[in-house]
């Protein structure tokens, strides 16, 4: 089934926040951001701004009617700065004006005197100064301290991965409209309608039942709107509450880039030990997470880094410690993979380092150590593994050895272009790591004309979840999809939702839809059984007809629905689903946090231009563990998008803050994201169909985040291509591998000041000839 939004998307008719018609009298908000990363506010001068045309009011922390606090996990984030500022971009005041440009013009006229304090942008420095957001966390399996004695090869190193701008096409924004008796209706571009409702209630002082958050869809979230939509919604709601006027704030791209957090940069140390058979016996890692100036979701992200720190490998002795370090950057937040990719990058770097030391290909170590069903993760859960199945299938299907010999002969005959290849296995746990978040609800109404309305807590952000929800209802009722409408996500219809995140949205909400539909179907069957004088078990609803003992009756769906209504049988149901089996004890760091894992293997091939340092992504060839995909087209789109987003993170997207904490890569002219020319020339996706019982909806495994991690393979493929040109290059594990870094590595001489290899001399001759 194709995505139910495709028609309105293509015609430009899909409704986003900025498409909502404005109510008369709407005011426009704009935040005044701190110009300084760390300091004490001495004086705030609003007088010039207040006199600007159209300005109605400027709010500061003193105007907050509830609690001046929006921190979700840790209460460390004021809605508006009081005396302290912690990052460049932290909102200090909120201007309300009659027009959008008037509000922004007034923002420019606000002046503030701030006594500067020392600025920390580096997580290791924050750690050294004791600036931690939460207590450190350690995952342990076996005993690494004694295991080193069993290792014949030990490698150590450091690996750094940078942040990533979400760059959702629709920027952050909210629109608050006051209702009677102090209630507020809020449109918000959020993945977490309940998170927004909670933040608004807290900061305005209203009860949650006064606040209806309504979300039709997002133009992308990618984690950036799991928590960070709260700020803009709370500011708009506060202003609407105080002024009794509708208030809208839709951020400009540069405001969004400067004021919101991104993927967490990590700096990590690793130590890996292998025995003679290349089995990884021990692994130690220390992660320094750059959390930014407030906790936001960092503690949960940190946890997932640990959960995924051994990727899809079984390692019997693991000690992994993670520090969430407070710096003076905008609070970093959820981003597709949620800390998992950062953890996986480090183990892949460790394996690459070990392979380089041993003079072998990393894939030898990778394949030797893939986990098997029954193997234990450091956090106690036992694997139900598809790791070998994916790896072996990829190797055979894509004829890995043929690819390798093609690449070897290319590299032997080309001097100015070199190819590189890397394999990237993935293993990603599905469920919110916070067990209590794994619940969802659905509300299903069958109307008397036979049409069906479905509401869930799921937010459509381009990932196709509404199409999947519709498929579930159509399947359970056995009616045509056209009969069913997915309603906008509303906190009045569905309460206490978890954000649409953790790749679990379709599973959680889909199971709730399934339960609600089953309840209604059971009632309808009783009605039919009464008419046809049989037991309800003998009734089947199929393709919009009632069947009795396999024979079609003259009751169709419409007739059945109308008869049920006439008999005063409820045609509505509200269902609740909570993932069974999962549990986690954070004090012991053991449990069974995930409903299941998603596996896969990618083969990534790149070509670098050794004169310029630029490169082409030749191909990404994947075998992916879909379970049984309920919508192959949508899932394929998720994999393609995830791969390209992962490649971007690992190769070209470079978030740059200066020492003063100012974002230098603050626009699309200075922050390079993959465009159509940087997309791999070939993306091959082969499903690994796994029929095993799992907790996925219709056994169709979650697909939102895992494919992003295939992109990590691009980093290692580039490294291998560089080595083909300069075998003694010293290449730090420092992602992203931008063309600039490739160029530096190609001509790095640090390891061999005077012993120039023949190949180098050859290429130097070619370069000279060419120039
Ligand atoms: N795909 C699109 N088109 N837009 C998005 O914002 N977010 C990703 C992924 N795929 C995203 C996306 C992230 S971070 C997650 S957690 C999942 O979708 C969320 O949706 P799901 O739980 O339905 O997979
Ligand atoms: N994934 C994504 N978002 C989350 C999680 C998680 O595990 N936990 C809390 N928010
Ligand atoms: Mo996704 S990072 O869990 O929103």
PDB file of C-alpha atoms in Angstrom, residues 155-290:
ATOM      1  CA  UNK A 155      44.954  -2.273  20.894  1.00  0.00           C
ATOM      2  CA  UNK A 156      44.065   1.061  22.395  1.00  0.00           C
ATOM      3  CA  UNK A 157      42.905   4.305  20.979  1.00  0.00           C
ATOM      4  CA  UNK A 158      40.603   7.239  20.950  1.00  0.00           C
ATOM      5  CA  UNK A 159      37.576   7.833  18.785  1.00  0.00           C
ATOM      6  CA  UNK A 160      35.626  11.051  18.311  1.00  0.00           C
ATOM      7  CA  UNK A 161      32.351  11.564  16.531  1.00  0.00           C
ATOM      8  CA  UNK A 162      30.850  14.986  15.938  1.00  0.00           C
ATOM      9  CA  UNK A 163      27.305  16.225  16.320  1.00  0.00           C
ATOM     10  CA  UNK A 164      24.686  16.453  13.623  1.00  0.00           C
ATOM     11  CA  UNK A 165      22.082  19.061  12.799  1.00  0.00           C
ATOM     12  CA  UNK A 166      18.630  17.499  12.390  1.00  0.00           C
ATOM     13  CA  UNK A 167      17.742  19.729   9.472  1.00  0.00           C
ATOM     14  CA  UNK A 168      14.113  18.665   9.430  1.00  0.00           C
ATOM     15  CA  UNK A 169      12.682  20.544   6.456  1.00  0.00           C
ATOM     16  CA  UNK A 170       9.954  22.061   8.661  1.00  0.00           C
ATOM     17  CA  UNK A 171      11.616  24.143  11.377  1.00  0.00           C
ATOM     18  CA  UNK A 172      10.421  24.170  14.979  1.00  0.00           C
ATOM     19  CA  UNK A 173       7.276  26.091  15.773  1.00  0.00           C
ATOM     20  CA  UNK A 174       4.009  26.366  17.632  1.00  0.00           C
ATOM     21  CA  UNK A 175       0.700  28.179  17.458  1.00  0.00           C
ATOM     22  CA  UNK A 176      -1.339  28.713  20.645  1.00  0.00           C
ATOM     23  CA  UNK A 177      -4.967  29.803  20.557  1.00  0.00           C
ATOM     24  CA  UNK A 178      -6.719  30.718  23.810  1.00  0.00           C
ATOM     25  CA  UNK A 179     -10.078  29.059  24.438  1.00  0.00           C
ATOM     26  CA  UNK A 180     -12.808  29.865  26.977  1.00  0.00           C
ATOM     27  CA  UNK A 181     -12.101  29.408  30.687  1.00  0.00           C
ATOM     28  CA  UNK A 182      -8.315  29.645  30.283  1.00  0.00           C
ATOM     29  CA  UNK A 183      -7.978  26.563  28.120  1.00  0.00           C
ATOM     30  CA  UNK A 184      -5.445  26.596  25.303  1.00  0.00           C
ATOM     31  CA  UNK A 185      -5.469  24.881  21.943  1.00  0.00           C
ATOM     32  CA  UNK A 186      -1.961  24.317  20.681  1.00  0.00           C
ATOM     33  CA  UNK A 187      -0.641  23.347  17.312  1.00  0.00           C
ATOM     34  CA  UNK A 188       2.922  22.215  17.640  1.00  0.00           C
ATOM     35  CA  UNK A 189       5.463  20.619  15.362  1.00  0.00           C
ATOM     36  CA  UNK A 190       6.317  18.006  17.970  1.00  0.00           C
ATOM     37  CA  UNK A 191       7.067  14.299  18.162  1.00  0.00           C
ATOM     38  CA  UNK A 192       5.754  14.379  21.720  1.00  0.00           C
ATOM     39  CA  UNK A 193       2.307  15.986  22.068  1.00  0.00           C
ATOM     40  CA  UNK A 194       2.154  14.939  25.715  1.00  0.00           C
ATOM     41  CA  UNK A 195       5.663  16.275  26.367  1.00  0.00           C
ATOM     42  CA  UNK A 196       4.481  19.634  25.028  1.00  0.00           C
ATOM     43  CA  UNK A 197       1.271  19.457  27.059  1.00  0.00           C
ATOM     44  CA  UNK A 198       3.262  18.729  30.216  1.00  0.00           C
ATOM     45  CA  UNK A 199       5.802  21.505  29.606  1.00  0.00           C
ATOM     46  CA  UNK A 200       3.027  23.999  28.859  1.00  0.00           C
ATOM     47  CA  UNK A 201       1.054  22.985  31.949  1.00  0.00           C
ATOM     48  CA  UNK A 202       4.103  23.320  34.151  1.00  0.00           C
ATOM     49  CA  UNK A 203       5.233  26.689  32.854  1.00  0.00           C
ATOM     50  CA  UNK A 204       1.797  28.276  32.525  1.00  0.00           C
ATOM     51  CA  UNK A 205       0.435  26.847  35.770  1.00  0.00           C
ATOM     52  CA  UNK A 206      -2.597  25.359  33.999  1.00  0.00           C
ATOM     53  CA  UNK A 207      -3.776  21.778  34.443  1.00  0.00           C
ATOM     54  CA  UNK A 208      -3.010  19.354  31.632  1.00  0.00           C
ATOM     55  CA  UNK A 209      -6.716  18.952  30.873  1.00  0.00           C
ATOM     56  CA  UNK A 210      -6.819  22.640  29.894  1.00  0.00           C
ATOM     57  CA  UNK A 211      -4.283  22.100  27.136  1.00  0.00           C
ATOM     58  CA  UNK A 212      -5.053  20.368  23.869  1.00  0.00           C
ATOM     59  CA  UNK A 213      -2.029  19.723  21.698  1.00  0.00           C
ATOM     60  CA  UNK A 214      -2.947  18.911  18.120  1.00  0.00           C
ATOM     61  CA  UNK A 215      -0.474  17.567  15.558  1.00  0.00           C
ATOM     62  CA  UNK A 216      -1.399  16.746  11.978  1.00  0.00           C
ATOM     63  CA  UNK A 217       2.110  15.893  10.813  1.00  0.00           C
ATOM     64  CA  UNK A 218       5.685  17.083  10.910  1.00  0.00           C
ATOM     65  CA  UNK A 219       8.018  17.933   8.089  1.00  0.00           C
ATOM     66  CA  UNK A 220      10.557  15.705   9.803  1.00  0.00           C
ATOM     67  CA  UNK A 221      11.631  15.346  13.400  1.00  0.00           C
ATOM     68  CA  UNK A 222      14.523  12.858  13.502  1.00  0.00           C
ATOM     69  CA  UNK A 223      14.548  13.153  17.300  1.00  0.00           C
ATOM     70  CA  UNK A 224      14.971  16.933  17.242  1.00  0.00           C
ATOM     71  CA  UNK A 225      11.330  17.409  18.182  1.00  0.00           C
ATOM     72  CA  UNK A 226      11.102  14.685  20.836  1.00  0.00           C
ATOM     73  CA  UNK A 227      11.744  17.205  23.612  1.00  0.00           C
ATOM     74  CA  UNK A 228      12.890  20.371  21.927  1.00  0.00           C
ATOM     75  CA  UNK A 229       9.516  21.379  20.553  1.00  0.00           C
ATOM     76  CA  UNK A 230       8.550  22.100  24.173  1.00  0.00           C
ATOM     77  CA  UNK A 231      10.363  25.427  24.418  1.00  0.00           C
ATOM     78  CA  UNK A 232       8.528  27.135  21.537  1.00  0.00           C
ATOM     79  CA  UNK A 233       5.174  25.684  22.499  1.00  0.00           C
ATOM     80  CA  UNK A 234       5.612  26.787  26.113  1.00  0.00           C
ATOM     81  CA  UNK A 235       6.590  30.310  25.054  1.00  0.00           C
ATOM     82  CA  UNK A 236       3.607  30.656  22.713  1.00  0.00           C
ATOM     83  CA  UNK A 237       1.210  29.186  25.266  1.00  0.00           C
ATOM     84  CA  UNK A 238       2.502  31.433  28.022  1.00  0.00           C
ATOM     85  CA  UNK A 239       2.042  34.513  25.860  1.00  0.00           C
ATOM     86  CA  UNK A 240      -1.420  33.380  24.743  1.00  0.00           C
ATOM     87  CA  UNK A 241      -2.382  32.719  28.342  1.00  0.00           C
ATOM     88  CA  UNK A 242      -1.223  36.152  29.521  1.00  0.00           C
ATOM     89  CA  UNK A 243      -2.418  38.209  26.559  1.00  0.00           C
ATOM     90  CA  UNK A 244      -5.556  36.172  25.732  1.00  0.00           C
ATOM     91  CA  UNK A 245      -4.554  36.348  22.070  1.00  0.00           C
ATOM     92  CA  UNK A 246      -3.447  33.708  19.604  1.00  0.00           C
ATOM     93  CA  UNK A 247       0.353  33.537  19.410  1.00  0.00           C
ATOM     94  CA  UNK A 248       2.501  31.908  16.764  1.00  0.00           C
ATOM     95  CA  UNK A 249       6.234  31.372  16.524  1.00  0.00           C
ATOM     96  CA  UNK A 250       7.713  29.564  13.585  1.00  0.00           C
ATOM     97  CA  UNK A 251      11.495  29.624  13.712  1.00  0.00           C
ATOM     98  CA  UNK A 252      13.630  30.776  10.824  1.00  0.00           C
ATOM     99  CA  UNK A 253      16.250  28.263   9.742  1.00  0.00           C
ATOM    100  CA  UNK A 254      19.143  30.167  11.304  1.00  0.00           C
ATOM    101  CA  UNK A 255      17.260  30.654  14.568  1.00  0.00           C
ATOM    102  CA  UNK A 256      16.527  26.960  14.630  1.00  0.00           C
ATOM    103  CA  UNK A 257      20.117  25.970  13.897  1.00  0.00           C
ATOM    104  CA  UNK A 258      21.530  28.332  16.515  1.00  0.00           C
ATOM    105  CA  UNK A 259      19.029  27.786  19.340  1.00  0.00           C
ATOM    106  CA  UNK A 260      18.349  24.049  19.274  1.00  0.00           C
ATOM    107  CA  UNK A 261      20.523  21.115  20.265  1.00  0.00           C
ATOM    108  CA  UNK A 262      21.824  18.447  17.917  1.00  0.00           C
ATOM    109  CA  UNK A 263      23.186  14.925  17.960  1.00  0.00           C
ATOM    110  CA  UNK A 264      25.637  14.549  20.847  1.00  0.00           C
ATOM    111  CA  UNK A 265      29.310  14.699  19.916  1.00  0.00           C
ATOM    112  CA  UNK A 266      31.243  12.029  21.804  1.00  0.00           C
ATOM    113  CA  UNK A 267      34.901  11.651  22.612  1.00  0.00           C
ATOM    114  CA  UNK A 268      35.830   8.116  23.677  1.00  0.00           C
ATOM    115  CA  UNK A 269      38.737   5.902  24.677  1.00  0.00           C
ATOM    116  CA  UNK A 270      38.846   2.210  23.893  1.00  0.00           C
ATOM    117  CA  UNK A 271      40.945  -0.840  24.625  1.00  0.00           C
ATOM    118  CA  UNK A 272      40.299  -4.088  22.812  1.00  0.00           C
ATOM    119  CA  UNK A 273      41.905  -7.472  23.310  1.00  0.00           C
ATOM    120  CA  UNK A 274      41.867 -10.451  20.933  1.00  0.00           C
ATOM    121  CA  UNK A 275      43.148 -13.981  21.267  1.00  0.00           C
ATOM    122  CA  UNK A 276      45.073 -15.951  18.634  1.00  0.00           C
ATOM    123  CA  UNK A 277      41.862 -16.971  16.918  1.00  0.00           C
ATOM    124  CA  UNK A 278      40.862 -13.306  16.615  1.00  0.00           C
ATOM    125  CA  UNK A 279      38.083 -13.652  19.132  1.00  0.00           C
ATOM    126  CA  UNK A 280      37.459 -10.434  20.999  1.00  0.00           C
ATOM    127  CA  UNK A 281      38.066 -11.434  24.600  1.00  0.00           C
ATOM    128  CA  UNK A 282      37.851  -8.044  26.287  1.00  0.00           C
ATOM    129  CA  UNK A 283      36.640  -4.566  25.536  1.00  0.00           C
ATOM    130  CA  UNK A 284      36.839  -1.446  27.638  1.00  0.00           C
ATOM    131  CA  UNK A 285      35.395   1.884  26.601  1.00  0.00           C
ATOM    132  CA  UNK A 286      34.976   5.264  28.226  1.00  0.00           C
ATOM    133  CA  UNK A 287      32.510   7.636  26.640  1.00  0.00           C
ATOM    134  CA  UNK A 288      32.511  11.389  27.167  1.00  0.00           C
ATOM    135  CA  UNK A 289      29.192  12.681  25.938  1.00  0.00           C
ATOM    136  CA  UNK A 290      28.940  16.376  25.102  1.00  0.00           C
TER     137      UNK A 290
END
